[in-house]
């Protein structure tokens, strides 16, 4: 099928254009940490696809008509109906963002000493499990370990390992992340979802989705899984939601909203506990800490995101950038997903040992060369450090994540990104490594300071 993005720009925002000298100064001032860079010094921002999507005229029109009543606002009913239609869950709670949904749900189902099992917990998800004194256990499938293999569902959970840990009797919840953001953005098959849910049920353990990218997972299922080719994205997403006991989802991703999340549940007792927690900590059950305008943006966004023309064009955009990166000499985690490309920095920069952080070095170089911001997912993020901030245990892979905001950049922007990548790949040995100057103990990648190590 030939595709084109089924939208056009009607209002645009100016992109800052900087010189190399300005970027060198800005990056040094930021302690060589992209999270410290002011957006005014960034040309192409691929740091995240969260809350960065362009809203539609339909969403803005709905937002203009939002009802800010404290209780029972019309905006809430539009939000609830859109999500009940999509998920089938009778209990829908709005929350301001995904991590708040996690905290509220997990504190209603987990206790200290229990285990939360996932294909891969997202970082805030893991933190919310651990803050409750529970253990977060990742069981990605074996196929994920081979970055180059073209296996279609490398986001799956390892079912044998799941069954073994379920028999321990300590599991408090099974949480399936679709698509698997912490695992290369790879999709989870419907067969794997169904089998994992069946195992959890057989052991009396509740099973939930972390469904931030429910539409993108559905699209990849339609492309890659036997028996789904003739289904619509909505039908596949509905089926995924129906396989489990409930879901949390950040709606800053496939909700295409600047802010928002939801908790959806089938069980009235868990829903009641969540509602009490929500009212105490986030807001009343008909707004949950969200502004009414975002309730309305979400109600439209979750429908727009399921348009097959939109999903096809977005998947093609990611695949095309992956192809151009490969042509330029930069390998990515295969096969390309939709919301991000994961660059194999370890392979591109073999002169840099893990202790000089090749992923971070490539991310810095993309900024210095082209004003492009993205983030390391390698030893800087996942490795362990000693008290002098020297790397002790490296991460299994040295990657850079280029997240692709929804409906924001055009092919021209991505061609430019590929050209900059190609320029770096021509002389990779010129890229310097980095050392840590100062790193906080927790959530260090947000706050650390680095310096080039020449
Ligand atoms: C973004 C994300 C979250 C957290 O959502 P926020 O809205 O950023 O708080 C949780 N899980 C996954 C898979 C995510 O991608």
Tab-separated table of C-alpha atoms and ligand atoms in Angstrom:
chain	number	residue	atom	x	y	z
A	1	UNK	CA	0.000	0.000	0.000
A	2	UNK	CA	1.329	3.478	-0.875
A	3	UNK	CA	1.028	5.826	2.064
A	4	UNK	CA	1.179	9.482	2.915
A	5	UNK	CA	0.598	11.199	6.266
A	6	UNK	CA	-3.176	11.870	6.375
A	7	UNK	CA	-2.774	15.367	7.902
A	8	UNK	CA	-1.112	18.636	6.983
A	9	UNK	CA	0.435	21.459	8.960
A	10	UNK	CA	-1.973	24.309	9.605
A	11	UNK	CA	-0.029	26.079	12.358
A	12	UNK	CA	3.716	25.652	12.653
A	13	UNK	CA	6.349	26.350	15.302
A	14	UNK	CA	9.742	27.815	14.427
A	15	UNK	CA	12.760	25.526	14.788
A	16	UNK	CA	15.925	27.068	16.314
A	17	UNK	CA	18.924	27.109	13.957
A	18	UNK	CA	22.297	27.193	15.741
A	19	UNK	CA	25.979	27.169	14.813
A	20	UNK	CA	28.405	24.431	15.826
A	21	UNK	CA	30.157	26.907	18.185
A	22	UNK	CA	26.841	27.675	19.907
A	23	UNK	CA	26.106	23.976	20.296
A	24	UNK	CA	29.553	23.264	21.747
A	25	UNK	CA	29.025	25.975	24.317
A	26	UNK	CA	25.475	24.865	25.144
A	27	UNK	CA	26.480	21.210	25.583
A	28	UNK	CA	29.466	22.077	27.800
A	29	UNK	CA	27.222	24.301	29.904
A	30	UNK	CA	24.726	21.414	30.160
A	31	UNK	CA	27.460	19.161	31.601
A	32	UNK	CA	27.222	17.064	28.418
A	33	UNK	CA	23.765	15.905	29.523
A	34	UNK	CA	20.998	16.366	26.934
A	35	UNK	CA	18.352	16.642	29.690
A	36	UNK	CA	20.023	19.912	30.758
A	37	UNK	CA	19.928	21.481	27.278
A	38	UNK	CA	17.438	24.303	26.745
A	39	UNK	CA	15.005	23.426	23.936
A	40	UNK	CA	15.845	26.804	22.376
A	41	UNK	CA	19.238	25.322	21.407
A	42	UNK	CA	17.799	22.189	19.769
A	43	UNK	CA	16.816	21.822	16.119
A	44	UNK	CA	15.391	18.280	15.940
A	45	UNK	CA	14.197	16.970	19.300
A	46	UNK	CA	14.035	13.166	19.368
A	47	UNK	CA	14.364	12.883	23.157
A	48	UNK	CA	10.883	11.425	23.610
A	49	UNK	CA	7.565	10.731	21.889
A	50	UNK	CA	5.766	11.552	25.150
A	51	UNK	CA	3.459	14.570	25.158
A	52	UNK	CA	5.283	15.857	22.069
A	53	UNK	CA	2.733	14.878	19.388
A	54	UNK	CA	1.006	17.588	17.342
A	55	UNK	CA	-2.663	17.961	18.258
A	56	UNK	CA	-5.305	18.132	15.532
A	57	UNK	CA	-7.804	20.887	14.810
A	58	UNK	CA	-10.474	18.399	15.956
A	59	UNK	CA	-8.726	17.987	19.312
A	60	UNK	CA	-8.317	21.747	19.729
A	61	UNK	CA	-11.967	22.370	18.876
A	62	UNK	CA	-12.981	19.782	21.477
A	63	UNK	CA	-10.592	21.331	24.022
A	64	UNK	CA	-12.151	24.757	23.419
A	65	UNK	CA	-15.523	23.275	24.371
A	66	UNK	CA	-14.241	21.590	27.534
A	67	UNK	CA	-16.379	21.625	30.674
A	68	UNK	CA	-14.398	22.491	33.787
A	69	UNK	CA	-17.036	21.425	36.323
A	70	UNK	CA	-15.372	19.902	39.363
A	71	UNK	CA	-17.592	16.829	39.469
A	72	UNK	CA	-19.354	15.085	36.602
A	73	UNK	CA	-18.104	17.345	33.817
A	74	UNK	CA	-19.224	16.636	30.257
A	75	UNK	CA	-15.525	16.363	29.327
A	76	UNK	CA	-15.161	13.435	31.738
A	77	UNK	CA	-18.074	11.569	30.175
A	78	UNK	CA	-16.585	12.045	26.699
A	79	UNK	CA	-13.218	10.770	28.015
A	80	UNK	CA	-14.818	7.811	29.780
A	81	UNK	CA	-16.998	6.828	26.832
A	82	UNK	CA	-14.067	6.947	24.367
A	83	UNK	CA	-12.015	4.685	26.638
A	84	UNK	CA	-14.848	2.309	27.522
A	85	UNK	CA	-15.602	1.921	23.798
A	86	UNK	CA	-11.956	1.112	23.173
A	87	UNK	CA	-11.197	-1.119	26.167
A	88	UNK	CA	-14.527	-2.569	27.232
A	89	UNK	CA	-13.648	-1.856	30.890
A	90	UNK	CA	-16.586	-0.721	33.051
A	91	UNK	CA	-14.317	1.265	35.417
A	92	UNK	CA	-12.292	4.116	33.904
A	93	UNK	CA	-10.316	6.589	36.029
A	94	UNK	CA	-8.510	9.627	34.572
A	95	UNK	CA	-5.011	10.346	35.914
A	96	UNK	CA	-2.591	13.151	35.057
A	97	UNK	CA	0.126	10.913	33.597
A	98	UNK	CA	1.214	7.293	33.297
A	99	UNK	CA	3.426	7.094	36.372
A	100	UNK	CA	0.557	8.318	38.569
A	101	UNK	CA	-1.680	5.603	37.102
A	102	UNK	CA	1.024	3.057	37.968
A	103	UNK	CA	1.338	4.299	41.535
A	104	UNK	CA	-2.416	4.272	42.134
A	105	UNK	CA	-2.983	0.816	40.590
A	106	UNK	CA	0.078	-0.908	42.054
A	107	UNK	CA	-0.590	0.344	45.567
A	108	UNK	CA	-4.025	-1.282	45.250
A	109	UNK	CA	-2.700	-4.728	44.206
A	110	UNK	CA	0.929	-5.103	45.400
A	111	UNK	CA	2.363	-5.566	48.896
A	112	UNK	CA	5.954	-5.594	50.196
A	113	UNK	CA	7.730	-8.808	49.201
A	114	UNK	CA	5.462	-9.538	46.217
A	115	UNK	CA	6.819	-9.741	42.672
A	116	UNK	CA	5.635	-7.772	39.655
A	117	UNK	CA	6.539	-9.719	36.505
A	118	UNK	CA	6.798	-8.018	33.109
A	119	UNK	CA	8.249	-8.425	29.632
A	120	UNK	CA	10.128	-5.243	30.639
A	121	UNK	CA	9.104	-2.641	33.224
A	122	UNK	CA	9.472	0.927	31.967
A	123	UNK	CA	11.754	2.950	34.306
A	124	UNK	CA	9.023	4.797	36.234
A	125	UNK	CA	7.012	1.557	36.340
A	126	UNK	CA	9.903	-0.268	37.987
A	127	UNK	CA	10.379	2.634	40.430
A	128	UNK	CA	6.693	2.536	41.419
A	129	UNK	CA	6.893	-1.221	42.078
A	130	UNK	CA	10.082	-0.853	44.142
A	131	UNK	CA	8.761	2.118	46.138
A	132	UNK	CA	6.054	-0.251	47.448
A	133	UNK	CA	8.722	-2.679	48.684
A	134	UNK	CA	7.856	-5.139	45.918
A	135	UNK	CA	10.249	-6.622	43.356
A	136	UNK	CA	10.169	-5.803	39.624
A	137	UNK	CA	11.213	-8.815	37.540
A	138	UNK	CA	11.779	-8.488	33.766
A	139	UNK	CA	11.399	-11.653	31.684
A	140	UNK	CA	11.943	-10.608	28.040
A	141	UNK	CA	11.900	-13.428	25.489
A	142	UNK	CA	15.223	-14.881	24.354
A	143	UNK	CA	14.813	-13.457	20.822
A	144	UNK	CA	15.289	-9.946	22.209
A	145	UNK	CA	18.924	-10.761	22.993
A	146	UNK	CA	19.866	-10.737	19.289
A	147	UNK	CA	19.720	-7.109	18.133
A	148	UNK	CA	20.024	-8.036	14.444
A	149	UNK	CA	17.458	-10.826	14.203
A	150	UNK	CA	14.267	-10.057	12.300
A	151	UNK	CA	11.989	-11.999	14.675
A	152	UNK	CA	8.609	-10.234	14.486
A	153	UNK	CA	7.709	-10.153	18.216
A	154	UNK	CA	10.866	-9.493	20.203
A	155	UNK	CA	8.745	-7.652	22.817
A	156	UNK	CA	7.165	-10.925	24.026
A	157	UNK	CA	7.456	-12.198	27.586
A	158	UNK	CA	9.308	-15.505	28.145
A	159	UNK	CA	6.347	-17.813	28.900
A	160	UNK	CA	8.386	-20.686	30.402
A	161	UNK	CA	10.147	-18.333	32.791
A	162	UNK	CA	6.803	-16.701	33.640
A	163	UNK	CA	5.283	-20.068	34.509
A	164	UNK	CA	8.247	-20.939	36.751
A	165	UNK	CA	8.037	-17.708	38.734
A	166	UNK	CA	4.235	-17.965	39.023
A	167	UNK	CA	4.607	-21.313	40.789
A	168	UNK	CA	6.638	-19.547	43.517
A	169	UNK	CA	3.325	-18.159	44.815
A	170	UNK	CA	4.911	-14.711	45.350
A	171	UNK	CA	3.704	-12.993	42.191
A	172	UNK	CA	1.372	-10.046	42.864
A	173	UNK	CA	0.770	-8.994	39.263
A	174	UNK	CA	1.758	-9.697	35.676
A	175	UNK	CA	2.233	-6.511	33.632
A	176	UNK	CA	2.659	-6.628	29.859
A	177	UNK	CA	4.119	-3.510	28.253
A	178	UNK	CA	2.833	-2.918	24.686
A	179	UNK	CA	4.901	-2.046	22.755
A	180	UNK	CA	7.920	-2.948	24.872
A	181	UNK	CA	9.474	0.512	25.329
A	182	UNK	CA	12.309	-0.694	27.598
A	183	UNK	CA	12.902	-3.565	25.161
A	184	UNK	CA	13.750	-1.801	21.902
A	185	UNK	CA	10.150	-0.681	21.230
A	186	UNK	CA	9.377	-4.179	19.975
A	187	UNK	CA	5.766	-5.424	19.766
A	188	UNK	CA	4.062	-8.210	21.728
A	189	UNK	CA	2.025	-10.777	19.792
A	190	UNK	CA	-1.611	-11.478	20.603
A	191	UNK	CA	-0.700	-15.155	21.056
A	192	UNK	CA	1.872	-14.199	23.699
A	193	UNK	CA	-0.577	-11.836	25.465
A	194	UNK	CA	-3.259	-14.545	25.533
A	195	UNK	CA	-0.877	-17.239	26.791
A	196	UNK	CA	0.590	-14.989	29.511
A	197	UNK	CA	-2.904	-13.975	30.658
A	198	UNK	CA	-3.988	-17.626	30.790
A	199	UNK	CA	-0.973	-18.586	32.912
A	200	UNK	CA	-1.563	-15.687	35.314
A	201	UNK	CA	-5.264	-16.600	35.665
A	202	UNK	CA	-4.413	-20.243	36.314
A	203	UNK	CA	-2.374	-19.034	39.310
A	204	UNK	CA	-4.993	-16.529	40.488
A	205	UNK	CA	-2.754	-13.548	39.699
A	206	UNK	CA	-4.189	-10.364	38.122
A	207	UNK	CA	-2.768	-9.428	34.713
A	208	UNK	CA	-2.623	-5.892	33.322
A	209	UNK	CA	-1.364	-4.042	30.260
A	210	UNK	CA	0.923	-1.030	30.329
A	211	UNK	CA	-0.682	0.098	27.090
A	212	UNK	CA	1.004	3.422	26.275
A	213	UNK	CA	1.378	2.338	22.614
A	214	UNK	CA	-1.765	0.220	22.179
A	215	UNK	CA	-2.357	1.441	18.613
A	216	UNK	CA	1.218	0.946	17.428
A	217	UNK	CA	1.259	-2.578	18.896
A	218	UNK	CA	-2.037	-3.327	17.112
A	219	UNK	CA	-0.598	-2.084	13.818
A	220	UNK	CA	2.470	-4.318	14.117
A	221	UNK	CA	0.230	-7.300	14.986
A	222	UNK	CA	-1.775	-6.682	11.802
A	223	UNK	CA	1.448	-6.586	9.757
A	224	UNK	CA	3.237	-9.479	11.399
A	225	UNK	CA	0.896	-11.989	13.088
A	226	UNK	CA	-0.944	-14.815	11.354
A	227	UNK	CA	-4.729	-14.312	11.345
A	228	UNK	CA	-4.853	-10.526	11.924
A	229	UNK	CA	-4.275	-9.134	8.431
A	230	UNK	CA	-7.940	-8.314	7.796
A	231	UNK	CA	-8.669	-6.777	11.199
A	232	UNK	CA	-8.760	-3.066	11.943
A	233	UNK	CA	-6.357	-1.481	14.468
A	234	UNK	CA	-9.359	-0.805	16.715
A	235	UNK	CA	-10.441	-4.467	16.654
A	236	UNK	CA	-6.938	-5.663	17.519
A	237	UNK	CA	-6.537	-3.106	20.318
A	238	UNK	CA	-9.971	-4.060	21.704
A	239	UNK	CA	-8.981	-7.712	21.693
A	240	UNK	CA	-5.728	-6.949	23.562
A	241	UNK	CA	-7.580	-4.998	26.258
A	242	UNK	CA	-10.142	-7.797	26.577
A	243	UNK	CA	-7.490	-10.448	27.299
A	244	UNK	CA	-6.480	-8.919	30.645
A	245	UNK	CA	-8.032	-7.713	33.911
A	246	UNK	CA	-7.281	-4.054	33.318
A	247	UNK	CA	-4.755	-1.561	32.018
A	248	UNK	CA	-2.789	1.550	32.815
A	249	UNK	CA	-1.669	3.784	29.984
A	250	UNK	CA	0.070	7.077	29.546
A	251	UNK	CA	-2.066	8.963	27.023
A	252	UNK	CA	0.863	11.244	26.153
A	253	UNK	CA	1.876	8.610	23.613
A	254	UNK	CA	-0.958	6.968	21.662
A	255	UNK	CA	-3.495	9.344	23.240
A	256	UNK	CA	-1.683	12.115	21.278
A	257	UNK	CA	-2.325	14.477	24.182
A	258	UNK	CA	0.150	16.845	25.872
A	259	UNK	CA	-0.913	15.303	29.203
A	260	UNK	CA	-3.066	12.453	30.466
A	261	UNK	CA	-3.364	8.798	31.425
A	262	UNK	CA	-6.026	6.329	32.512
A	263	UNK	CA	-6.612	3.319	34.703
A	264	UNK	CA	-9.157	0.852	33.320
A	265	UNK	CA	-10.435	-2.094	35.366
A	266	UNK	CA	-12.919	-4.944	35.235
A	267	UNK	CA	-12.842	-5.727	38.977
A	268	UNK	CA	-15.091	-3.386	41.024
A	269	UNK	CA	-13.137	-3.940	44.255
A	270	UNK	CA	-9.752	-2.993	42.795
A	271	UNK	CA	-11.470	-0.066	41.069
A	272	UNK	CA	-12.885	1.082	44.414
A	273	UNK	CA	-9.468	0.982	46.105
A	274	UNK	CA	-7.927	2.883	43.181
A	275	UNK	CA	-10.680	5.477	43.298
A	276	UNK	CA	-10.097	6.180	47.003
A	277	UNK	CA	-6.363	6.547	46.412
A	278	UNK	CA	-7.001	8.735	43.355
A	279	UNK	CA	-9.267	11.137	45.257
A	280	UNK	CA	-6.741	11.413	48.095
A	281	UNK	CA	-3.701	11.992	45.898
A	282	UNK	CA	-4.605	13.056	42.339
A	283	UNK	CA	-8.083	14.532	42.154
A	284	UNK	CA	-11.769	13.656	42.086
A	285	UNK	CA	-12.761	10.620	39.991
A	286	UNK	CA	-14.099	12.735	37.128
A	287	UNK	CA	-10.836	14.620	36.459
A	288	UNK	CA	-8.014	12.812	38.333
A	289	UNK	CA	-5.606	15.758	38.171
A	290	UNK	CA	-6.221	16.511	34.487
A	291	UNK	CA	-7.454	19.775	33.037
A	292	UNK	CA	-10.809	19.369	31.278
A	293	UNK	CA	-9.234	20.379	27.940
A	294	UNK	CA	-6.912	17.370	28.115
A	295	UNK	CA	-9.829	15.028	28.888
A	296	UNK	CA	-11.336	16.220	25.606
A	297	UNK	CA	-8.056	16.053	23.654
A	298	UNK	CA	-7.659	12.428	24.764
A	299	UNK	CA	-11.249	11.521	23.844
A	300	UNK	CA	-10.449	12.556	20.237
A	301	UNK	CA	-6.802	11.447	20.245
A	302	UNK	CA	-7.498	7.794	21.051
A	303	UNK	CA	-9.778	7.669	18.011
A	304	UNK	CA	-7.450	9.502	15.602
A	305	UNK	CA	-4.495	7.293	16.535
A	306	UNK	CA	-6.333	4.180	15.318
A	307	UNK	CA	-6.705	5.497	11.744
A	308	UNK	CA	-4.956	2.837	9.608
A	309	UNK	CA	-3.703	5.498	7.175
A	310	UNK	CA	-2.038	7.377	10.011
A	311	UNK	CA	-0.474	4.205	11.474
A	312	UNK	CA	0.728	3.011	8.051
A	313	UNK	CA	2.368	6.361	7.317
A	314	UNK	CA	3.974	6.499	10.755
A	315	UNK	CA	5.355	2.962	10.475
A	316	UNK	CA	6.701	3.769	6.987
A	317	UNK	CA	8.366	6.922	8.329
A	318	UNK	CA	10.217	4.869	10.969
A	319	UNK	CA	11.136	2.129	8.484
A	320	UNK	CA	12.444	4.683	5.977
A	321	UNK	CA	14.645	6.372	8.578
A	322	UNK	CA	15.909	2.930	9.632
A	323	UNK	CA	16.769	2.167	6.007
A	324	UNK	CA	18.589	5.479	5.518
A	325	UNK	CA	20.538	4.994	8.771
A	326	UNK	CA	21.584	1.511	7.619
A	327	UNK	CA	22.578	2.825	4.177
A	328	UNK	CA	24.732	5.418	5.935
A	329	UNK	CA	26.499	2.738	7.975
A	330	UNK	CA	24.596	2.882	11.286
A	331	UNK	CA	22.932	-0.341	12.453
A	332	UNK	CA	19.695	-0.225	14.429
A	333	UNK	CA	17.886	-2.757	16.589
A	334	UNK	CA	15.956	-4.872	14.088
A	335	UNK	CA	13.276	-4.990	12.992
A	336	UNK	CA	12.368	-1.274	13.215
A	337	UNK	CA	9.359	-0.614	15.461
A	338	UNK	CA	7.280	2.554	15.270
A	339	UNK	CA	7.815	5.004	18.115
A	340	UNK	CA	11.619	5.036	18.078
A	341	UNK	CA	14.757	3.756	16.425
A	342	UNK	CA	17.445	2.266	18.650
A	343	UNK	CA	20.924	2.873	17.192
A	344	UNK	CA	23.643	0.303	17.846
A	345	UNK	CA	26.319	2.701	19.125
A	346	UNK	CA	28.502	-0.070	20.515
A	347	UNK	CA	29.001	-1.413	17.001
A	348	UNK	CA	29.508	2.008	15.391
A	349	UNK	CA	32.142	3.134	17.918
A	350	UNK	CA	34.229	0.024	18.681
A	351	UNK	CA	37.200	2.212	19.750
A	352	UNK	CA	35.214	3.271	22.832
A	353	UNK	CA	34.995	0.782	25.705
A	354	UNK	CA	31.737	0.644	27.695
A	355	UNK	CA	33.435	2.708	30.415
A	356	UNK	CA	33.700	5.610	27.922
A	357	UNK	CA	29.969	5.330	27.142
A	358	UNK	CA	29.710	4.902	23.335
A	359	UNK	CA	25.935	5.461	23.364
A	360	UNK	CA	26.326	8.745	25.172
A	361	UNK	CA	29.198	9.675	22.845
A	362	UNK	CA	27.003	9.114	19.777
A	363	UNK	CA	24.114	11.081	21.312
A	364	UNK	CA	26.475	14.014	22.047
A	365	UNK	CA	27.890	13.857	18.518
A	366	UNK	CA	24.406	13.993	16.981
A	367	UNK	CA	23.822	17.182	18.912
A	368	UNK	CA	27.190	18.759	18.098
A	369	UNK	CA	27.003	17.841	14.401
A	370	UNK	CA	23.333	18.499	13.770
A	371	UNK	CA	21.498	19.997	16.750
A	372	UNK	CA	19.662	16.672	17.163
A	373	UNK	CA	18.723	15.577	20.688
A	374	UNK	CA	18.260	11.943	21.655
A	375	UNK	CA	19.116	9.796	24.641
A	376	UNK	CA	21.535	7.009	25.549
A	377	UNK	CA	20.171	3.598	26.568
A	378	UNK	CA	23.352	1.768	27.526
A	379	UNK	CA	25.844	1.586	30.343
A	380	UNK	CA	25.278	5.168	31.432
A	381	UNK	CA	21.593	4.431	32.012
A	382	UNK	CA	21.688	0.763	33.034
A	383	UNK	CA	25.260	-0.040	34.138
A	384	UNK	CA	26.427	-0.050	37.756
A	385	UNK	CA	29.055	2.426	38.988
A	386	UNK	CA	31.508	2.361	41.902
A	387	UNK	CA	31.892	5.208	44.425
A	388	UNK	CA	34.286	7.027	42.057
A	389	UNK	CA	31.678	6.876	39.272
A	390	UNK	CA	33.714	4.355	37.316
A	391	UNK	CA	31.700	1.729	35.434
A	392	UNK	CA	31.699	-1.666	37.184
A	393	UNK	CA	29.043	-3.654	35.294
A	394	UNK	CA	28.244	-2.548	31.734
A	395	UNK	CA	24.771	-2.818	30.180
A	396	UNK	CA	24.247	-5.706	27.720
A	397	UNK	CA	24.011	-3.217	24.805
A	398	UNK	CA	25.166	0.329	24.046
A	399	UNK	CA	22.176	1.954	22.330
A	400	UNK	CA	20.845	5.409	21.507
A	401	UNK	CA	17.091	5.926	21.334
A	402	UNK	CA	15.746	8.277	18.677
A	403	UNK	CA	12.094	8.767	19.589
A	404	UNK	CA	9.772	9.961	16.818
A	405	UNK	CA	7.130	12.487	17.940
A	406	UNK	CA	3.696	11.946	16.394
A	407	UNK	CA	2.679	14.159	13.422
A	408	UNK	CA	5.533	16.606	14.107
A	409	UNK	CA	8.471	16.130	11.729
A	410	UNK	CA	8.363	15.591	7.981
A	411	UNK	CA	10.465	13.451	5.693
A	412	UNK	CA	12.736	16.465	5.163
A	413	UNK	CA	13.619	16.502	8.853
A	414	UNK	CA	14.314	12.778	8.921
A	415	UNK	CA	16.438	12.954	5.747
A	416	UNK	CA	18.520	15.566	7.542
A	417	UNK	CA	18.853	13.293	10.607
A	418	UNK	CA	20.010	10.448	8.342
A	419	UNK	CA	22.563	12.717	6.638
A	420	UNK	CA	24.043	13.746	9.987
A	421	UNK	CA	24.196	10.090	11.042
A	422	UNK	CA	25.935	9.247	7.773
A	423	UNK	CA	28.471	12.055	8.318
A	424	UNK	CA	29.319	10.694	11.777
A	425	UNK	CA	29.598	7.143	10.432
A	426	UNK	CA	32.203	8.231	7.853
A	427	UNK	CA	34.767	8.972	10.586
A	428	UNK	CA	33.481	7.249	13.718
A	429	UNK	CA	36.965	7.059	15.302
A	430	UNK	CA	36.870	10.857	15.681
A	431	UNK	CA	34.020	10.631	18.208
A	432	UNK	CA	35.442	11.078	21.736
A	433	UNK	CA	34.384	9.066	24.756
A	434	UNK	CA	32.998	10.590	27.955
A	435	UNK	CA	33.592	10.224	31.673
A	436	UNK	CA	31.311	11.034	34.580
A	437	UNK	CA	32.105	14.087	36.676
A	438	UNK	CA	29.189	13.903	39.044
A	439	UNK	CA	26.285	11.436	39.296
A	440	UNK	CA	23.421	11.328	41.805
A	441	UNK	CA	22.614	7.906	43.301
A	442	UNK	CA	19.074	7.542	41.931
A	443	UNK	CA	17.609	8.448	38.523
A	444	UNK	CA	21.126	9.475	37.615
A	445	UNK	CA	20.713	9.894	33.864
A	446	UNK	CA	18.497	12.928	34.397
A	447	UNK	CA	21.010	14.792	36.547
A	448	UNK	CA	24.549	13.608	35.868
A	449	UNK	CA	27.382	15.783	34.573
A	450	UNK	CA	29.947	14.469	32.116
A	451	UNK	CA	33.082	15.612	30.278
A	452	UNK	CA	34.823	14.434	27.088
A	453	UNK	CA	37.660	11.981	27.815
A	454	UNK	CA	40.264	12.514	25.123
B	1	LIG	C1	5.830	6.880	29.141
B	1	LIG	C2	5.595	5.561	29.721
B	1	LIG	C3	5.160	5.413	31.049
B	1	LIG	C4	5.003	6.587	31.993
B	1	LIG	O1	4.094	7.511	31.513
B	1	LIG	P1	4.202	9.086	31.839
B	1	LIG	O2	2.975	9.636	31.233
B	1	LIG	O3	5.467	9.554	31.197
B	1	LIG	O4	4.239	9.227	33.315
B	1	LIG	C5	4.906	4.137	31.501
B	1	LIG	N1	5.076	3.069	30.720
B	1	LIG	C6	5.509	3.170	29.441
B	1	LIG	C7	5.679	1.946	28.610
B	1	LIG	C8	5.790	4.419	28.903
B	1	LIG	O5	6.241	4.508	27.643
